GROMACS .gro file of C-alpha atoms in nm:
model
  466
    1MET     CA    1  -1.252   2.507  -1.246
    2LYS     CA    2  -0.925   2.358  -1.197
    3ASP     CA    3  -0.722   2.302  -1.465
    4SER     CA    4  -0.401   2.128  -1.297
    5LYS     CA    5  -0.384   1.962  -0.945
    6VAL     CA    6   0.000   2.027  -0.966
    7VAL     CA    7   0.156   2.175  -0.677
    8SER     CA    8   0.517   2.336  -0.669
    9SER     CA    9   0.660   2.105  -0.372
   10LEU     CA   10   0.608   1.776  -0.192
   11ARG     CA   11   0.631   2.031   0.104
   12GLU     CA   12   0.346   2.233  -0.009
   13ALA     CA   13   0.126   1.904  -0.076
   14ILE     CA   14   0.189   1.788   0.264
   15ARG     CA   15   0.030   2.123   0.380
   16LEU     CA   16  -0.245   2.130   0.170
   17SER     CA   17  -0.331   1.797   0.294
   18GLY     CA   18  -0.373   1.907   0.656
   19LEU     CA   19  -0.136   1.622   0.780
   20LYS     CA   20  -0.108   1.700   1.128
   21ASP     CA   21   0.006   1.469   1.474
   22GLY     CA   22  -0.139   1.140   1.550
   23MET     CA   23  -0.268   1.094   1.174
   24CYS     CA   24  -0.192   0.790   0.928
   25VAL     CA   25   0.024   0.778   0.608
   26SER     CA   26   0.041   0.545   0.361
   27PHE     CA   27   0.247   0.378   0.086
   28HIS     CA   28   0.277   0.089  -0.159
   29HIS     CA   29   0.557  -0.103  -0.279
   30HIS     CA   30   0.579  -0.185  -0.617
   31LEU     CA   31   0.941  -0.043  -0.674
   32ARG     CA   32   1.013  -0.261  -0.397
   33ASN     CA   33   1.383  -0.247  -0.306
   34GLY     CA   34   1.463   0.031  -0.562
   35ASP     CA   35   1.175   0.265  -0.423
   36TYR     CA   36   1.258   0.644  -0.331
   37VAL     CA   37   0.918   0.766  -0.238
   38VAL     CA   38   0.909   0.673   0.120
   39ASN     CA   39   1.212   0.810   0.226
   40MET     CA   40   1.170   1.119   0.047
   41VAL     CA   41   0.801   1.160   0.185
   42MET     CA   42   0.918   1.078   0.568
   43GLU     CA   43   1.235   1.302   0.539
   44GLN     CA   44   1.010   1.571   0.451
   45ILE     CA   45   0.735   1.534   0.726
   46SER     CA   46   0.996   1.490   1.003
   47ALA     CA   47   1.155   1.836   0.874
   48MET     CA   48   0.826   1.987   0.893
   49GLY     CA   49   0.796   1.877   1.276
   50ILE     CA   50   0.462   1.665   1.229
   51ARG     CA   51   0.499   1.377   1.475
   52ASP     CA   52   0.342   1.054   1.618
   53LEU     CA   53   0.252   0.928   1.256
   54THR     CA   54   0.102   0.579   1.194
   55VAL     CA   55   0.269   0.421   0.867
   56ASN     CA   56   0.075   0.189   0.658
   57ALA     CA   57   0.305   0.068   0.397
   58SER     CA   58   0.222  -0.246   0.200
   59ALA     CA   59   0.574  -0.356   0.266
   60LEU     CA   60   0.894  -0.219   0.368
   61PHE     CA   61   1.247  -0.323   0.236
   62ASP     CA   62   1.600  -0.232   0.333
   63VAL     CA   63   1.597   0.050   0.095
   64HIS     CA   64   1.378   0.189   0.380
   65LEU     CA   65   1.611   0.166   0.668
   66PRO     CA   66   1.559   0.556   0.735
   67MET     CA   67   1.256   0.455   0.860
   68LEU     CA   68   1.460   0.364   1.182
   69GLU     CA   69   1.552   0.760   1.236
   70HIS     CA   70   1.197   0.845   1.210
   71ILE     CA   71   1.098   0.599   1.486
   72LYS     CA   72   1.359   0.726   1.681
   73ASN     CA   73   1.300   1.109   1.667
   74GLY     CA   74   0.921   1.058   1.715
   75THR     CA   75   0.784   1.115   1.366
   76VAL     CA   76   0.686   0.753   1.328
   77SER     CA   77   0.488   0.598   1.649
   78LYS     CA   78   0.311   0.263   1.472
   79LEU     CA   79   0.381   0.063   1.178
   80LEU     CA   80   0.136  -0.131   0.960
   81THR     CA   81   0.291  -0.359   0.692
   82ASN     CA   82   0.233  -0.692   0.510
   83TYR     CA   83   0.600  -0.755   0.483
   84MET     CA   84   0.939  -0.628   0.611
   85SER     CA   85   1.315  -0.717   0.504
   86ALA     CA   86   1.572  -0.833   0.761
   87GLY     CA   87   1.732  -0.508   0.829
   88LEU     CA   88   1.409  -0.334   0.962
   89GLY     CA   89   1.276  -0.670   1.097
   90ARG     CA   90   1.598  -0.691   1.310
   91ALA     CA   91   1.567  -0.347   1.480
   92ILE     CA   92   1.150  -0.418   1.540
   93SER     CA   93   1.246  -0.753   1.714
   94GLU     CA   94   1.501  -0.586   1.956
   95GLY     CA   95   1.243  -0.343   2.056
   96VAL     CA   96   1.310  -0.001   1.904
   97MET     CA   97   0.918   0.045   1.899
   98GLU     CA   98   0.681   0.101   2.183
   99GLN     CA   99   0.351   0.023   1.984
  100PRO     CA  100   0.387  -0.348   1.864
  101VAL     CA  101   0.403  -0.334   1.473
  102GLU     CA  102   0.089  -0.500   1.304
  103PHE     CA  103   0.143  -0.766   1.022
  104ARG     CA  104  -0.149  -0.799   0.777
  105THR     CA  105  -0.187  -1.019   0.444
  106HIS     CA  106  -0.220  -0.878   0.104
  107GLY     CA  107  -0.576  -0.966   0.130
  108GLY     CA  108  -0.625  -0.827   0.491
  109ARG     CA  109  -0.475  -0.509   0.434
  110PRO     CA  110  -0.731  -0.373   0.149
  111ARG     CA  111  -0.980  -0.557   0.362
  112ASP     CA  112  -0.929  -0.326   0.665
  113ILE     CA  113  -0.866  -0.011   0.510
  114ALA     CA  114  -1.209  -0.048   0.303
  115SER     CA  115  -1.382  -0.121   0.650
  116GLY     CA  116  -1.261   0.177   0.793
  117ALA     CA  117  -1.064  -0.070   1.062
  118THR     CA  118  -0.724   0.101   0.947
  119PRO     CA  119  -0.818   0.436   0.816
  120ILE     CA  120  -0.575   0.636   0.596
  121ASP     CA  121  -0.528   1.018   0.629
  122VAL     CA  122  -0.293   1.094   0.357
  123ALA     CA  123  -0.169   0.848   0.100
  124PHE     CA  124   0.146   0.892  -0.109
  125ILE     CA  125   0.122   0.717  -0.436
  126ALA     CA  126   0.439   0.660  -0.633
  127ALA     CA  127   0.343   0.691  -1.000
  128PRO     CA  128   0.602   0.641  -1.281
  129SER     CA  129   0.363   0.840  -1.487
  130SER     CA  130   0.077   1.098  -1.398
  131ASP     CA  131  -0.081   1.362  -1.596
  132THR     CA  132  -0.166   1.700  -1.440
  133MET     CA  133  -0.497   1.616  -1.313
  134GLY     CA  134  -0.386   1.286  -1.132
  135ASN     CA  135  -0.458   1.022  -1.372
  136CYS     CA  136  -0.156   0.789  -1.330
  137THR     CA  137   0.034   0.442  -1.398
  138GLY     CA  138   0.287   0.243  -1.349
  139LYS     CA  139   0.332   0.087  -1.674
  140ILE     CA  140   0.490   0.370  -1.866
  141GLY     CA  141   0.760   0.614  -1.768
  142LYS     CA  142   1.137   0.595  -1.691
  143SER     CA  143   1.033   0.453  -1.366
  144ALA     CA  144   0.792   0.186  -1.502
  145CYS     CA  145   0.707  -0.078  -1.245
  146GLY     CA  146   0.398  -0.233  -1.421
  147SER     CA  147   0.090  -0.297  -1.188
  148LEU     CA  148  -0.010  -0.041  -0.923
  149GLY     CA  149  -0.256  -0.297  -0.760
  150TYR     CA  150  -0.159  -0.263  -0.414
  151ALA     CA  151  -0.179   0.135  -0.417
  152PHE     CA  152  -0.544   0.105  -0.560
  153PRO     CA  153  -0.744   0.075  -0.185
  154ASP     CA  154  -0.528   0.361  -0.073
  155ALA     CA  155  -0.610   0.604  -0.337
  156GLN     CA  156  -0.990   0.491  -0.310
  157TYR     CA  157  -1.005   0.515   0.071
  158ALA     CA  158  -0.757   0.784   0.201
  159LYS     CA  159  -0.912   1.061   0.292
  160LYS     CA  160  -0.666   1.262   0.103
  161VAL     CA  161  -0.429   1.153  -0.201
  162ILE     CA  162  -0.102   1.269  -0.318
  163VAL     CA  163   0.051   1.182  -0.648
  164ILE     CA  164   0.431   1.191  -0.690
  165THR     CA  165   0.551   1.134  -1.027
  166ASP     CA  166   0.880   1.139  -1.223
  167GLU     CA  167   0.694   1.178  -1.571
  168LEU     CA  168   0.457   1.453  -1.573
  169VAL     CA  169   0.223   1.457  -1.920
  170LEU     CA  170  -0.029   1.643  -2.058
  171TYR     CA  171  -0.408   1.596  -1.944
  172PRO     CA  172  -0.551   1.319  -2.026
  173LEU     CA  173  -0.301   1.035  -1.945
  174CYS     CA  174  -0.488   0.720  -2.140
  175GLY     CA  175  -0.504   0.376  -2.017
  176TRP     CA  176  -0.460   0.523  -1.639
  177SER     CA  177  -0.425   0.267  -1.363
  178ILE     CA  178  -0.567   0.505  -1.058
  179PRO     CA  179  -0.800   0.754  -1.189
  180GLU     CA  180  -0.823   1.139  -1.097
  181ILE     CA  181  -1.116   1.107  -0.927
  182TYR     CA  182  -0.947   1.004  -0.634
  183VAL     CA  183  -0.660   1.251  -0.646
  184ASP     CA  184  -0.607   1.571  -0.469
  185TYR     CA  185  -0.243   1.712  -0.542
  186VAL     CA  186   0.044   1.590  -0.775
  187VAL     CA  187   0.387   1.679  -0.726
  188ALA     CA  188   0.664   1.604  -1.002
  189VAL     CA  189   1.008   1.497  -0.861
  190ASP     CA  190   1.352   1.420  -1.039
  191ALA     CA  191   1.283   1.027  -0.958
  192ILE     CA  192   1.072   0.807  -0.757
  193GLY     CA  193   1.283   0.513  -0.794
  194ASP     CA  194   1.512   0.259  -0.960
  195PRO     CA  195   1.320   0.010  -1.177
  196ALA     CA  196   1.620  -0.220  -1.140
  197GLY     CA  197   1.522  -0.233  -0.749
  198ILE     CA  198   1.186  -0.430  -0.838
  199VAL     CA  199   1.432  -0.783  -0.916
  200SER     CA  200   1.540  -0.960  -0.565
  201GLY     CA  201   1.717  -1.268  -0.486
  202THR     CA  202   1.372  -1.422  -0.400
  203THR     CA  203   1.226  -1.341  -0.754
  204ARG     CA  204   1.513  -1.498  -0.950
  205MET     CA  205   1.491  -1.868  -1.082
  206THR     CA  206   1.709  -2.102  -0.871
  207ARG     CA  207   1.990  -2.296  -0.990
  208ASN     CA  208   2.052  -2.540  -0.655
  209PRO     CA  209   2.002  -2.879  -0.742
  210VAL     CA  210   1.804  -2.945  -0.428
  211ALA     CA  211   1.570  -2.693  -0.529
  212ILE     CA  212   1.538  -2.808  -0.876
  213THR     CA  213   1.465  -3.170  -0.694
  214ILE     CA  214   1.187  -3.016  -0.506
  215ALA     CA  215   1.039  -2.852  -0.795
  216GLN     CA  216   1.040  -3.169  -1.006
  217THR     CA  217   0.859  -3.351  -0.720
  218ALA     CA  218   0.621  -3.044  -0.672
  219ALA     CA  219   0.523  -3.026  -1.055
  220ARG     CA  220   0.444  -3.393  -0.995
  221VAL     CA  221   0.236  -3.351  -0.702
  222ILE     CA  222   0.033  -3.118  -0.899
  223ALA     CA  223  -0.009  -3.340  -1.173
  224CYS     CA  224  -0.150  -3.621  -0.976
  225SER     CA  225  -0.404  -3.419  -0.755
  226GLY     CA  226  -0.677  -3.430  -1.027
  227LEU     CA  227  -0.670  -3.028  -1.043
  228LEU     CA  228  -0.439  -3.028  -1.373
  229LYS     CA  229  -0.682  -3.003  -1.640
  230ASP     CA  230  -0.792  -2.729  -1.886
  231GLY     CA  231  -0.923  -2.429  -1.697
  232PHE     CA  232  -0.648  -2.485  -1.440
  233SER     CA  233  -0.538  -2.183  -1.247
  234PHE     CA  234  -0.218  -2.121  -1.069
  235GLN     CA  235  -0.025  -1.881  -0.826
  236THR     CA  236   0.325  -1.926  -0.750
  237GLY     CA  237   0.539  -1.777  -0.497
  238ALA     CA  238   0.817  -1.547  -0.543
  239GLY     CA  239   1.088  -1.842  -0.408
  240GLY     CA  240   1.335  -2.014  -0.637
  241ALA     CA  241   1.178  -2.329  -0.544
  242SER     CA  242   0.821  -2.216  -0.650
  243LEU     CA  243   0.932  -2.029  -0.958
  244ALA     CA  244   1.116  -2.355  -1.069
  245THR     CA  245   0.786  -2.546  -0.991
  246ALA     CA  246   0.614  -2.340  -1.248
  247MET     CA  247   0.876  -2.426  -1.502
  248TYR     CA  248   0.836  -2.778  -1.478
  249LEU     CA  249   0.472  -2.767  -1.438
  250GLY     CA  250   0.453  -2.584  -1.768
  251LYS     CA  251   0.655  -2.869  -1.942
  252ILE     CA  252   0.399  -3.112  -1.780
  253MET     CA  253   0.104  -2.882  -1.933
  254LYS     CA  254   0.289  -2.882  -2.286
  255GLN     CA  255   0.312  -3.271  -2.259
  256GLN     CA  256  -0.048  -3.316  -2.173
  257ASN     CA  257  -0.183  -3.014  -2.421
  258ILE     CA  258  -0.356  -2.881  -2.129
  259HIS     CA  259  -0.472  -2.504  -2.121
  260GLY     CA  260  -0.489  -2.344  -1.819
  261SER     CA  261  -0.729  -2.010  -1.710
  262TYR     CA  262  -0.529  -1.776  -1.551
  263ALA     CA  263  -0.193  -1.720  -1.318
  264GLN     CA  264  -0.176  -1.459  -1.084
  265GLY     CA  265  -0.007  -1.298  -0.804
  266GLY     CA  266   0.307  -1.109  -0.826
  267ILE     CA  267   0.416  -1.171  -1.192
  268THR     CA  268   0.755  -1.285  -1.338
  269GLY     CA  269   0.908  -1.335  -1.674
  270LEU     CA  270   0.830  -1.683  -1.628
  271LEU     CA  271   0.443  -1.670  -1.620
  272VAL     CA  272   0.486  -1.399  -1.890
  273ASP     CA  273   0.662  -1.657  -2.089
  274MET     CA  274   0.390  -1.926  -2.046
  275LEU     CA  275   0.092  -1.689  -2.101
  276ASN     CA  276   0.262  -1.611  -2.462
  277GLU     CA  277   0.281  -1.983  -2.508
  278GLY     CA  278  -0.092  -2.027  -2.443
  279LEU     CA  279  -0.037  -2.244  -2.141
  280PHE     CA  280  -0.256  -1.971  -1.954
  281ARG     CA  281  -0.525  -1.738  -2.122
  282ALA     CA  282  -0.451  -1.437  -1.899
  283LEU     CA  283  -0.231  -1.311  -1.610
  284LEU     CA  284  -0.398  -1.147  -1.330
  285ASP     CA  285  -0.111  -0.896  -1.194
  286VAL     CA  286  -0.122  -0.694  -0.847
  287GLN     CA  287   0.257  -0.681  -0.889
  288CYS     CA  288   0.513  -0.688  -1.144
  289PHE     CA  289   0.830  -0.897  -1.010
  290ASP     CA  290   1.055  -0.828  -1.268
  291LEU     CA  291   1.093  -0.621  -1.608
  292LYS     CA  292   0.959  -0.840  -1.847
  293ALA     CA  293   0.658  -0.864  -1.631
  294VAL     CA  294   0.638  -0.455  -1.685
  295THR     CA  295   0.691  -0.482  -2.069
  296SER     CA  296   0.436  -0.728  -2.083
  297ILE     CA  297   0.147  -0.561  -1.855
  298ARG     CA  298   0.196  -0.264  -2.096
  299GLU     CA  299   0.190  -0.440  -2.425
  300ASN     CA  300  -0.042  -0.747  -2.387
  301SER     CA  301  -0.418  -0.695  -2.320
  302ARG     CA  302  -0.433  -1.035  -2.155
  303HIS     CA  303  -0.189  -0.910  -1.899
  304CYS     CA  304  -0.442  -0.762  -1.679
  305GLU     CA  305  -0.405  -0.536  -1.375
  306VAL     CA  306  -0.581  -0.600  -1.084
  307SER     CA  307  -0.635  -0.433  -0.731
  308ALA     CA  308  -0.521  -0.602  -0.372
  309GLU     CA  309  -0.906  -0.614  -0.318
  310GLN     CA  310  -0.983  -0.780  -0.620
  311TYR     CA  311  -0.660  -1.026  -0.577
  312ALA     CA  312  -0.728  -1.128  -0.252
  313SER     CA  313  -0.945  -0.911  -0.004
  314PRO     CA  314  -1.204  -1.146   0.187
  315GLY     CA  315  -1.414  -0.838   0.223
  316CYS     CA  316  -1.517  -0.841  -0.117
  317ARG     CA  317  -1.779  -1.046  -0.292
  318SER     CA  318  -1.519  -1.248  -0.451
  319ALA     CA  319  -1.165  -1.205  -0.502
  320ALA     CA  320  -0.919  -1.398  -0.760
  321VAL     CA  321  -0.793  -1.622  -0.492
  322ASP     CA  322  -1.123  -1.780  -0.431
  323SER     CA  323  -1.106  -1.949  -0.786
  324LEU     CA  324  -0.740  -2.063  -0.750
  325ASP     CA  325  -0.677  -2.450  -0.811
  326VAL     CA  326  -0.301  -2.443  -0.693
  327ALA     CA  327  -0.087  -2.228  -0.546
  328VAL     CA  328   0.289  -2.304  -0.499
  329LEU     CA  329   0.435  -2.116  -0.174
  330GLY     CA  330   0.737  -2.096   0.037
  331ALA     CA  331   0.809  -2.156   0.409
  332THR     CA  332   1.069  -2.079   0.661
  333GLU     CA  333   0.950  -2.320   0.880
  334ILE     CA  334   0.644  -2.527   0.908
  335ASP     CA  335   0.512  -2.727   1.213
  336THR     CA  336   0.398  -3.080   1.245
  337SER     CA  337   0.049  -2.925   1.244
  338PHE     CA  338   0.141  -2.778   0.917
  339ASN     CA  339   0.122  -2.427   1.046
  340ILE     CA  340   0.365  -2.182   0.826
  341ASN     CA  341   0.629  -1.935   0.914
  342VAL     CA  342   0.745  -1.684   0.628
  343MET     CA  343   1.004  -1.462   0.750
  344GLY     CA  344   0.913  -1.114   0.706
  345GLY     CA  345   0.593  -1.141   0.695
  346SER     CA  346   0.250  -1.339   0.519
  347GLY     CA  347   0.212  -1.093   0.212
  348GLY     CA  348   0.009  -1.308  -0.009
  349HIS     CA  349   0.082  -1.641   0.132
  350SER     CA  350  -0.228  -1.684   0.390
  351ASP     CA  351  -0.456  -1.548   0.123
  352ALA     CA  352  -0.346  -1.818  -0.175
  353ALA     CA  353  -0.341  -2.098   0.078
  354ALA     CA  354  -0.683  -1.990   0.209
  355GLY     CA  355  -0.837  -1.942  -0.115
  356SER     CA  356  -0.658  -2.222  -0.307
  357LYS     CA  357  -0.809  -2.597  -0.372
  358LEU     CA  358  -0.449  -2.711  -0.327
  359ALA     CA  359  -0.160  -2.525  -0.126
  360LEU     CA  360   0.173  -2.641  -0.184
  361ILE     CA  361   0.476  -2.562   0.028
  362ALA     CA  362   0.805  -2.613  -0.172
  363ALA     CA  363   1.101  -2.605   0.078
  364PRO     CA  364   1.411  -2.767   0.177
  365LEU     CA  365   1.466  -3.028   0.461
  366PHE     CA  366   1.682  -2.765   0.618
  367ARG     CA  367   1.855  -2.459   0.544
  368GLY     CA  368   2.196  -2.411   0.695
  369ARG     CA  369   2.223  -2.609   1.020
  370LEU     CA  370   1.820  -2.525   1.056
  371PRO     CA  371   1.558  -2.813   0.998
  372ILE     CA  372   1.262  -2.646   0.829
  373VAL     CA  373   0.996  -2.908   0.990
  374ARG     CA  374   0.956  -2.805   1.389
  375ASP     CA  375   0.743  -2.909   1.677
  376ARG     CA  376   0.590  -2.546   1.697
  377VAL     CA  377   0.670  -2.273   1.419
  378THR     CA  378   0.822  -1.931   1.591
  379CYS     CA  379   0.530  -1.764   1.458
  380ILE     CA  380   0.215  -1.854   1.262
  381SER     CA  381   0.197  -1.656   0.909
  382THR     CA  382  -0.060  -1.908   0.784
  383PRO     CA  383  -0.272  -2.159   0.977
  384GLY     CA  384  -0.208  -2.531   0.905
  385GLN     CA  385  -0.559  -2.546   0.807
  386ASP     CA  386  -0.488  -2.410   0.499
  387VAL     CA  387  -0.215  -2.584   0.393
  388ASP     CA  388  -0.236  -2.929   0.200
  389VAL     CA  389   0.116  -3.059   0.139
  390LEU     CA  390   0.457  -3.022   0.205
  391VAL     CA  391   0.715  -3.079  -0.062
  392THR     CA  392   1.125  -3.147   0.038
  393GLN     CA  393   1.393  -3.318  -0.135
  394ALA     CA  394   1.335  -3.603   0.121
  395GLY     CA  395   0.975  -3.676   0.093
  396VAL     CA  396   0.610  -3.533   0.051
  397ALA     CA  397   0.419  -3.476   0.344
  398VAL     CA  398   0.037  -3.473   0.300
  399ASN     CA  399  -0.218  -3.285   0.571
  400PRO     CA  400  -0.435  -3.555   0.740
  401LYS     CA  401  -0.723  -3.360   0.642
  402ASN     CA  402  -0.662  -3.396   0.296
  403ALA     CA  403  -0.703  -3.788   0.276
  404GLU     CA  404  -0.803  -3.808  -0.092
  405LEU     CA  405  -0.456  -3.636  -0.188
  406ARG     CA  406  -0.236  -3.827  -0.010
  407GLU     CA  407  -0.417  -4.169  -0.155
  408ARG     CA  408  -0.348  -4.010  -0.493
  409LEU     CA  409   0.013  -3.955  -0.473
  410TRP     CA  410   0.050  -4.283  -0.275
  411GLU     CA  411  -0.092  -4.465  -0.585
  412ALA     CA  412   0.099  -4.238  -0.829
  413ARG     CA  413   0.433  -4.361  -0.650
  414LEU     CA  414   0.569  -4.062  -0.524
  415PRO     CA  415   0.737  -4.049  -0.214
  416VAL     CA  416   0.489  -4.000   0.044
  417VAL     CA  417   0.606  -3.997   0.417
  418ASP     CA  418   0.456  -3.845   0.749
  419ILE     CA  419   0.574  -3.480   0.846
  420GLN     CA  420   0.697  -3.640   1.181
  421GLU     CA  421   0.940  -3.838   0.986
  422LEU     CA  422   1.046  -3.534   0.782
  423LYS     CA  423   1.133  -3.371   1.125
  424GLU     CA  424   1.314  -3.665   1.255
  425ARG     CA  425   1.521  -3.676   0.967
  426ALA     CA  426   1.647  -3.327   0.940
  427GLU     CA  427   1.719  -3.355   1.309
  428ARG     CA  428   1.950  -3.638   1.277
  429ILE     CA  429   2.145  -3.432   1.009
  430THR     CA  430   2.128  -3.090   1.215
  431GLY     CA  431   2.041  -3.194   1.544
  432THR     CA  432   1.756  -3.035   1.744
  433PRO     CA  433   1.782  -2.629   1.742
  434ALA     CA  434   1.724  -2.473   2.072
  435PRO     CA  435   1.444  -2.243   2.124
  436LEU     CA  436   1.488  -1.879   2.028
  437PRO     CA  437   1.531  -1.655   2.360
  438VAL     CA  438   1.264  -1.416   2.365
  439SER     CA  439   1.127  -1.203   2.644
  440ASP     CA  440   0.765  -1.163   2.747
  441ARG     CA  441   0.722  -0.817   2.581
  442VAL     CA  442   0.506  -0.807   2.256
  443VAL     CA  443   0.694  -0.633   1.936
  444ALA     CA  444   0.440  -0.715   1.687
  445LYS     CA  445   0.091  -0.855   1.612
  446VAL     CA  446   0.000  -1.096   1.315
  447ILE     CA  447  -0.338  -1.006   1.199
  448SER     CA  448  -0.517  -1.291   1.008
  449ARG     CA  449  -0.689  -1.190   0.683
  450ASP     CA  450  -1.014  -1.172   0.828
  451GLY     CA  451  -0.894  -0.912   1.091
  452GLU     CA  452  -0.849  -1.153   1.363
  453LEU     CA  453  -0.523  -1.175   1.603
  454LEU     CA  454  -0.360  -1.492   1.450
  455ASP     CA  455  -0.022  -1.483   1.672
  456THR     CA  456   0.254  -1.266   1.828
  457ILE     CA  457   0.608  -1.190   1.788
  458ARG     CA  458   0.809  -1.126   2.135
  459GLN     CA  459   1.136  -0.938   2.162
  460ALA     CA  460   1.423  -1.119   2.118
  461ASP     CA  461   1.618  -1.172   2.440
  462ASN     CA  462   2.007  -1.139   2.424
  463ARG     CA  463   2.079  -1.165   2.763
  464SER     CA  464   2.192  -1.514   2.721
  465GLY     CA  465   2.460  -1.366   2.451
  466VAL     CA  466   2.246  -1.549   2.175
   0.00000   0.00000   0.00000
């Protein structure tokens, strides 16, 4: 009978897992840009001489730039992810990998893991607290990150599971997130990450006056949509305008004495405040976006941890996104057919858009000298059929498929305009941007949440000097 699954070192755990050339390893991203585990594990794997691996990571950040060296030395031959930050993304777009990267959604990734489409040989779980048998959680410990929702499918379906923790406690750890039944080995290390790295520029409230104007209009759109009533459910993205929309929406809910059922997604301190004020009965949390959310999920029973499958997988009998009334989301680009490009990858964007009754895009008319509305987005992250409305500082464009919404907003005297008019208005200020020069070589594939090829990304062509 085992009395412990703790092994002496990370190297020993990798050896015991049977990891060999050509296999797949996985990681989750709850420590975001503060994560130490991906680099720690990949450095050890490389030193052991294991090559030609597939890395399936729910997201990769700038802290993970050492991955480039593992690509170049042959340790990693393929990447699967839902989001990739600019540092890695730039190298991928320049063609550093022979095999195309595969981008999935936060719901599509667990769907494909569970179905066997993307099997995992060894999953590495960064756990802020674990007992000696592998019961683990992100809610407590010096590296507490809150929900471990994206790690659930990795733990449940991988052939071998290694928990890496910097707070090893006696068995049993009560209030676990991932139970011991899925865990093979436990490794104690000095530090798995820096929780301060959870917070990024995209998870902070904006002070930009343009974004605030957009947020105020977006909140009015929701209020006039017919969906804002008792039992209302809501998701907001991590962008500044999206968070500000939630703040202004909260004010309207208080004025109209409306109490929602739940808010979900990546949870911020703002949504925690709305929970505590009684504006929502519950929070469904697949990922904490700041340390206030980490404290809340530890202390408040109405702040519920959910797996990536329960959050958004189309392969389950139901998922929380299927019960959403409104999702407020951002965009890098939107085209005149309402297709969306999200720089870095969809994450949960297309899942929320597909599941919600009202998918609202809150974005400025232009960024820098680039208009947001194009004839055709550079790459489709979320198909236009799932998008209902674009809110900018210059007007509100409603997808023609939602004629009832357009009529409601027009009657409420909101500034409803055609999306083509927004495009032309932006280009009068910025000019018409030249197409990005690209070659014929595909460097990434965008996989829809249902597992189909949605779009491709082609290698940047710098021969023009651009």
